[in-house]
PDB file of C-alpha atoms and ligand atoms in Angstrom:
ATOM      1  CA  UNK A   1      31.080  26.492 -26.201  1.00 80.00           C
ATOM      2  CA  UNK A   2      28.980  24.550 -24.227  1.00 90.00           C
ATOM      3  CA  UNK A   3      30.150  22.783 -20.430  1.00 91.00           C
ATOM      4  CA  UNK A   4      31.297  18.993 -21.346  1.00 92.00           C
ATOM      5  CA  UNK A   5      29.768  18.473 -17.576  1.00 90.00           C
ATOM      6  CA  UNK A   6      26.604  20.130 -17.200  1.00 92.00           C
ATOM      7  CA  UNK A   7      26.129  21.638 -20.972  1.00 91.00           C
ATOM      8  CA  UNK A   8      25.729  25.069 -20.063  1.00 86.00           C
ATOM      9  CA  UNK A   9      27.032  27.288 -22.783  1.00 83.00           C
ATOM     10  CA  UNK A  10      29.616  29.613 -21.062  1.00 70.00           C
ATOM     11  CA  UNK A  11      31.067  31.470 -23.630  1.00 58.00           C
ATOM     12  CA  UNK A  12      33.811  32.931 -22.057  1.00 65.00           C
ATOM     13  CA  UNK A  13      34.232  31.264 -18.845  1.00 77.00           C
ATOM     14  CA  UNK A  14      34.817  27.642 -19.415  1.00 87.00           C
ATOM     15  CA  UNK A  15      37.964  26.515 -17.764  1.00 88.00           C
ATOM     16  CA  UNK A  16      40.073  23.352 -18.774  1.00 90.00           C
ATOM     17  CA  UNK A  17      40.739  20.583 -16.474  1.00 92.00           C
ATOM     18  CA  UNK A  18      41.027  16.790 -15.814  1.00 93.00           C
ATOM     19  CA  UNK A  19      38.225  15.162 -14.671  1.00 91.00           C
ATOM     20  CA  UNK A  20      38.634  11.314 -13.857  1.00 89.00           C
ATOM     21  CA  UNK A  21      42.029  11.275 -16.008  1.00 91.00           C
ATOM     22  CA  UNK A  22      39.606  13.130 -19.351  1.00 92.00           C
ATOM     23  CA  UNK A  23      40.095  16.569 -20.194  1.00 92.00           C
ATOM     24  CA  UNK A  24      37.552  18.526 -20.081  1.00 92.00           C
ATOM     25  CA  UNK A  25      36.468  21.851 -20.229  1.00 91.00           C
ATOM     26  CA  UNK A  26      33.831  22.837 -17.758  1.00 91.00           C
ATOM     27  CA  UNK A  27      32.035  25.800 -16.525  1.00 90.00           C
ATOM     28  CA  UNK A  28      33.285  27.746 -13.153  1.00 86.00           C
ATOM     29  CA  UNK A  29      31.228  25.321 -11.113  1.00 87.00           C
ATOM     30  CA  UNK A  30      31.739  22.248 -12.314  1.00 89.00           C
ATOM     31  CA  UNK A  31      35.739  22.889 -12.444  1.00 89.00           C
ATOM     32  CA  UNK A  32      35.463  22.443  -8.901  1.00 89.00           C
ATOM     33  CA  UNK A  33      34.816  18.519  -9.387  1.00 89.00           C
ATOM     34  CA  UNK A  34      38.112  18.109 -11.509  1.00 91.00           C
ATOM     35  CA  UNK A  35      41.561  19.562 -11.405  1.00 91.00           C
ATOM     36  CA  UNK A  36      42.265  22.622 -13.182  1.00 90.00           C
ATOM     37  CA  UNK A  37      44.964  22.507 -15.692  1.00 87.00           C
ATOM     38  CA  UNK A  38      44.105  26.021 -17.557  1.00 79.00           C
ATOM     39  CA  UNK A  39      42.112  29.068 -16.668  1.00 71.00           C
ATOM     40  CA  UNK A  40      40.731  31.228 -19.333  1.00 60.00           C
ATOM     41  CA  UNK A  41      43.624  33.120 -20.962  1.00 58.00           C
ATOM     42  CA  UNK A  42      43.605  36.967 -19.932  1.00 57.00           C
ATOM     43  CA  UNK A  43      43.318  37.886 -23.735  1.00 54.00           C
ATOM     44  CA  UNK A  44      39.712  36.623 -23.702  1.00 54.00           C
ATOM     45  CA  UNK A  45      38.723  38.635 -20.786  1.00 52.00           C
ATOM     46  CA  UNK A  46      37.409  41.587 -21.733  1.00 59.00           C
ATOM     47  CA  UNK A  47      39.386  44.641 -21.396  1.00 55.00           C
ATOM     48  CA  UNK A  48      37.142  46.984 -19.469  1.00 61.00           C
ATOM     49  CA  UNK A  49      38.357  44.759 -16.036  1.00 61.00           C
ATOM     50  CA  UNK A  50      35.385  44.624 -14.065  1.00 63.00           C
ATOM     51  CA  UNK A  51      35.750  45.399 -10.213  1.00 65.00           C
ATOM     52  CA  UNK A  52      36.789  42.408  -7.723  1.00 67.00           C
ATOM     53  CA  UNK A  53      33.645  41.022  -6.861  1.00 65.00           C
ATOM     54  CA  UNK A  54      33.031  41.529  -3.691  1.00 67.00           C
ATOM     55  CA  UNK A  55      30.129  40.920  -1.264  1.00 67.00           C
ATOM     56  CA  UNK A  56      29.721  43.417   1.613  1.00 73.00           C
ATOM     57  CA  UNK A  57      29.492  41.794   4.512  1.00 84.00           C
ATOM     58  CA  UNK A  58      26.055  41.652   5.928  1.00 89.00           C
ATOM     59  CA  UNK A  59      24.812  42.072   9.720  1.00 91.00           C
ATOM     60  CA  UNK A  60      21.658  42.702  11.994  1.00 94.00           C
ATOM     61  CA  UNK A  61      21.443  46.030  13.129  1.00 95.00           C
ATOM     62  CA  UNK A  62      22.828  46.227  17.287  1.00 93.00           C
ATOM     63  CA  UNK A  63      19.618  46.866  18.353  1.00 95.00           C
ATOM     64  CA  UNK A  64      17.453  44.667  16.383  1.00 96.00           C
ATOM     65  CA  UNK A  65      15.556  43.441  19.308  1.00 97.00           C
ATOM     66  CA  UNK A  66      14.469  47.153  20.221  1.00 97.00           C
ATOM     67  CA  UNK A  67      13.221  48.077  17.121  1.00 96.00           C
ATOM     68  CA  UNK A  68      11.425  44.843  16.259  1.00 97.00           C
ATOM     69  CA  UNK A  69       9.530  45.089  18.803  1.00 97.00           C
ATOM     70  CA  UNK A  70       8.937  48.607  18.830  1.00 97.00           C
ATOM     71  CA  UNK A  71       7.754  48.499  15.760  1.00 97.00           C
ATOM     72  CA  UNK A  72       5.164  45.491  16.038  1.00 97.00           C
ATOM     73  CA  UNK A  73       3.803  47.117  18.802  1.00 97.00           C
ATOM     74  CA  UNK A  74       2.814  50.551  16.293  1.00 96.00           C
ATOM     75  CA  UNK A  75       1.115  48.193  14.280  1.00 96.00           C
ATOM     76  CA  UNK A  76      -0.659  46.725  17.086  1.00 97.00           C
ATOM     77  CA  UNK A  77       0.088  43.264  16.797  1.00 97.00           C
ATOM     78  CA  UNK A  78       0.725  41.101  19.321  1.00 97.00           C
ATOM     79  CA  UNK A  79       4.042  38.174  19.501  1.00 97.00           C
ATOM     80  CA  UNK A  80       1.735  35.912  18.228  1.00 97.00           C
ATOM     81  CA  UNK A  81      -0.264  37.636  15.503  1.00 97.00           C
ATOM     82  CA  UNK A  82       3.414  39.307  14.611  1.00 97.00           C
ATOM     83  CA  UNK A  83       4.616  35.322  14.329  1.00 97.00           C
ATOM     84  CA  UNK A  84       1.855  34.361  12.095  1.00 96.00           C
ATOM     85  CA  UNK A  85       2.354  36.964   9.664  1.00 95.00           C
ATOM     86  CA  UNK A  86       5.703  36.474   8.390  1.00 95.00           C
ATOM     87  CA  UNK A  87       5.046  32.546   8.919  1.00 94.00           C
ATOM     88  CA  UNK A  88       7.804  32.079  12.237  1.00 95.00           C
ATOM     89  CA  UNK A  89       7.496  30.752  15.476  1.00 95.00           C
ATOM     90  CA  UNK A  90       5.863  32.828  18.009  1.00 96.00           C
ATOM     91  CA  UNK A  91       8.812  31.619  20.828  1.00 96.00           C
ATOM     92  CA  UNK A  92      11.231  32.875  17.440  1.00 96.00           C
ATOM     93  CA  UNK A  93       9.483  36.250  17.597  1.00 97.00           C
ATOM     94  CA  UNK A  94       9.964  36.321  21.477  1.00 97.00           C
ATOM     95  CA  UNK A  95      13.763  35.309  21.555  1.00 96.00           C
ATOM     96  CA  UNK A  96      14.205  38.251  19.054  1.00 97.00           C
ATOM     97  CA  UNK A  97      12.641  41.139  20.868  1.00 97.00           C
ATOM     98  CA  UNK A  98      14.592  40.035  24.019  1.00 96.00           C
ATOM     99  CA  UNK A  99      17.537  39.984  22.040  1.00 95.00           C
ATOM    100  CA  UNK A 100      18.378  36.173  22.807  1.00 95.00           C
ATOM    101  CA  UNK A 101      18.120  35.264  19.217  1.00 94.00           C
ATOM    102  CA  UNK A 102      19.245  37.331  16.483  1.00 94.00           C
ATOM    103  CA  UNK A 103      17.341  36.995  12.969  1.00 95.00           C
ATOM    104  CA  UNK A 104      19.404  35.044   9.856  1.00 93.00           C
ATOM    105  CA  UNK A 105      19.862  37.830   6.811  1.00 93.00           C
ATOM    106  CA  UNK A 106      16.939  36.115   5.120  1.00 93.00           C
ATOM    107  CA  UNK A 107      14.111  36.657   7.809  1.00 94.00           C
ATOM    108  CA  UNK A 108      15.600  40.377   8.346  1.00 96.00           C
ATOM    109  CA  UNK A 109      15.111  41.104   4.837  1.00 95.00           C
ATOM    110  CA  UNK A 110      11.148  39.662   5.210  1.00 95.00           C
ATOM    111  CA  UNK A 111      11.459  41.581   8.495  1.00 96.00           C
ATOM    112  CA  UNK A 112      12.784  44.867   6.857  1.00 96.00           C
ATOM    113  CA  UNK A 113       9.692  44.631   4.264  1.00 95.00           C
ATOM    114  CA  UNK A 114       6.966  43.870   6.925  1.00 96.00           C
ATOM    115  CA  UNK A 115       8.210  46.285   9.624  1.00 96.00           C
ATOM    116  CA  UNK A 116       9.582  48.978   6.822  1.00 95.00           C
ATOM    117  CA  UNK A 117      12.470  49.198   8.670  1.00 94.00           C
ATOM    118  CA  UNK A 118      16.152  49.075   8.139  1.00 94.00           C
ATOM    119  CA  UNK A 119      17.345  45.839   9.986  1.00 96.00           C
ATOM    120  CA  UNK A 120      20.824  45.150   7.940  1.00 94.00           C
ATOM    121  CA  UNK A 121      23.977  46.830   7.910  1.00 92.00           C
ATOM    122  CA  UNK A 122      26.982  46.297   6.582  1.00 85.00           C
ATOM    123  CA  UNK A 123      30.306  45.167   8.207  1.00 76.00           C
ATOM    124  CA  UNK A 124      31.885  48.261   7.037  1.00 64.00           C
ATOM    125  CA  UNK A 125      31.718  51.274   4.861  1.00 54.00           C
ATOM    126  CA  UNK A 126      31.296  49.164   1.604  1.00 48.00           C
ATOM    127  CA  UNK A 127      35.418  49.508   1.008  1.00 48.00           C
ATOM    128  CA  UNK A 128      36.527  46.425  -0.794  1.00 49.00           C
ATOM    129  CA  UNK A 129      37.777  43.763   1.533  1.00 48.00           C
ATOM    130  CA  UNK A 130      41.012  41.779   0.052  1.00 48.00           C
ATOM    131  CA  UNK A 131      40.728  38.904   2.047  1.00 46.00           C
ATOM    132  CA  UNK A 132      38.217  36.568   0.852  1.00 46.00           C
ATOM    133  CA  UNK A 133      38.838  35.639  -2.688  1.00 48.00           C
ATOM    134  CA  UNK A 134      42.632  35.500  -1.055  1.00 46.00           C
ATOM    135  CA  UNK A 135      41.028  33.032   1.215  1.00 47.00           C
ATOM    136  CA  UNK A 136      39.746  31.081  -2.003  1.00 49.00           C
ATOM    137  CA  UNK A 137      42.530  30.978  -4.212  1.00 50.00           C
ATOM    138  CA  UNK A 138      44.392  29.164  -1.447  1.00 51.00           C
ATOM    139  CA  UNK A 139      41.485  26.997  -1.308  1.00 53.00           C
ATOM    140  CA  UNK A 140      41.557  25.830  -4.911  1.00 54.00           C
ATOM    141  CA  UNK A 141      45.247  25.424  -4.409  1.00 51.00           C
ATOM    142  CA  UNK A 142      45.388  22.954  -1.648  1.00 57.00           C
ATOM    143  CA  UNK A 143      42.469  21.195  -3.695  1.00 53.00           C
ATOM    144  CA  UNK A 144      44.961  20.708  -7.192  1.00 54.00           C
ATOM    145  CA  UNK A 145      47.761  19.535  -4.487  1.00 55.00           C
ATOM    146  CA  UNK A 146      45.861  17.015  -3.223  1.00 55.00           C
ATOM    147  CA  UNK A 147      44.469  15.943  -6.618  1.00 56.00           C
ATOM    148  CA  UNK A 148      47.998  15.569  -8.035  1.00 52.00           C
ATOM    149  CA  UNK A 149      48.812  13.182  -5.867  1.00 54.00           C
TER     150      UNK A 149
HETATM  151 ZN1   ZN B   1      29.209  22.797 -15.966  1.00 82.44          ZN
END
């Protein structure tokens, strides 16, 4: 079965709600624009339950700024030749290595690749955290409460 939305077939995943007074049944992301009235029943979900989803938590490495720079200078480029390669600001590459500025996860993962060194950690020892898809349920709560009104 296809999305009545956005057409994508999603077999197993589409999820009934009222959109605009219509029911409808939409894929996970369009459900969002309408209020759900039924989730997939658990008999379709297949019976090998697949872990919670769960993101690790991703963060710079403490001492980012040392090794950035320690490692630019082994390959003997300067703040500006450094900046040019991986297409950021020189100032950027500055800020880094004096630790005033702290890379986003996607310029430590080009960073990582350039430098070939580990840059990203994660928030803790990969256990599974409980909180977050808490966090979202309660969302998408709130969100049919206000709809009902
Ligand atoms: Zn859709």
């Amino acid at each position: 079965m296809n999305c009545e939305m956005c057409g994508t077939a999603a077999a197993n995943e589409l999820v009934r709600a009222i959109v605009e007074g219509t029911e409808l049944n939409l894929c996970q992301k369009c459900s969002r624009f309408g209020r759900v009235i039924a989730r997939p029943s658990p008999a379709r979900i297949p019976e090998k339950m697949s872990p919670p989803r769960t993101e690790p938590e991703l963060l710079i490495i403490p001492n980012y700024a040392r090794v950035i720079r320690q490692k630019r200078e082994q390959m003997g480029l300067s703040q500006k030749e450094f900046a040019q390669k991986i297409a950021e600001k020189e100032s950027f590459i500055h800020q880094m290595e004096t630790g005033s500025a702290e890379p986003g996860i996607e310029l430590a993962r080009k960073l990582e690749q350039f430098l070939k060194e580990k840059l990203i950690t994660q928030a803790d020892d990969g256990g599974i955290r409980l909180s977050k898809p808490k966090k979202e349920e309660l969302t998408l709560g709130d969100f049919v409460k206000v709809r009902k009104r």
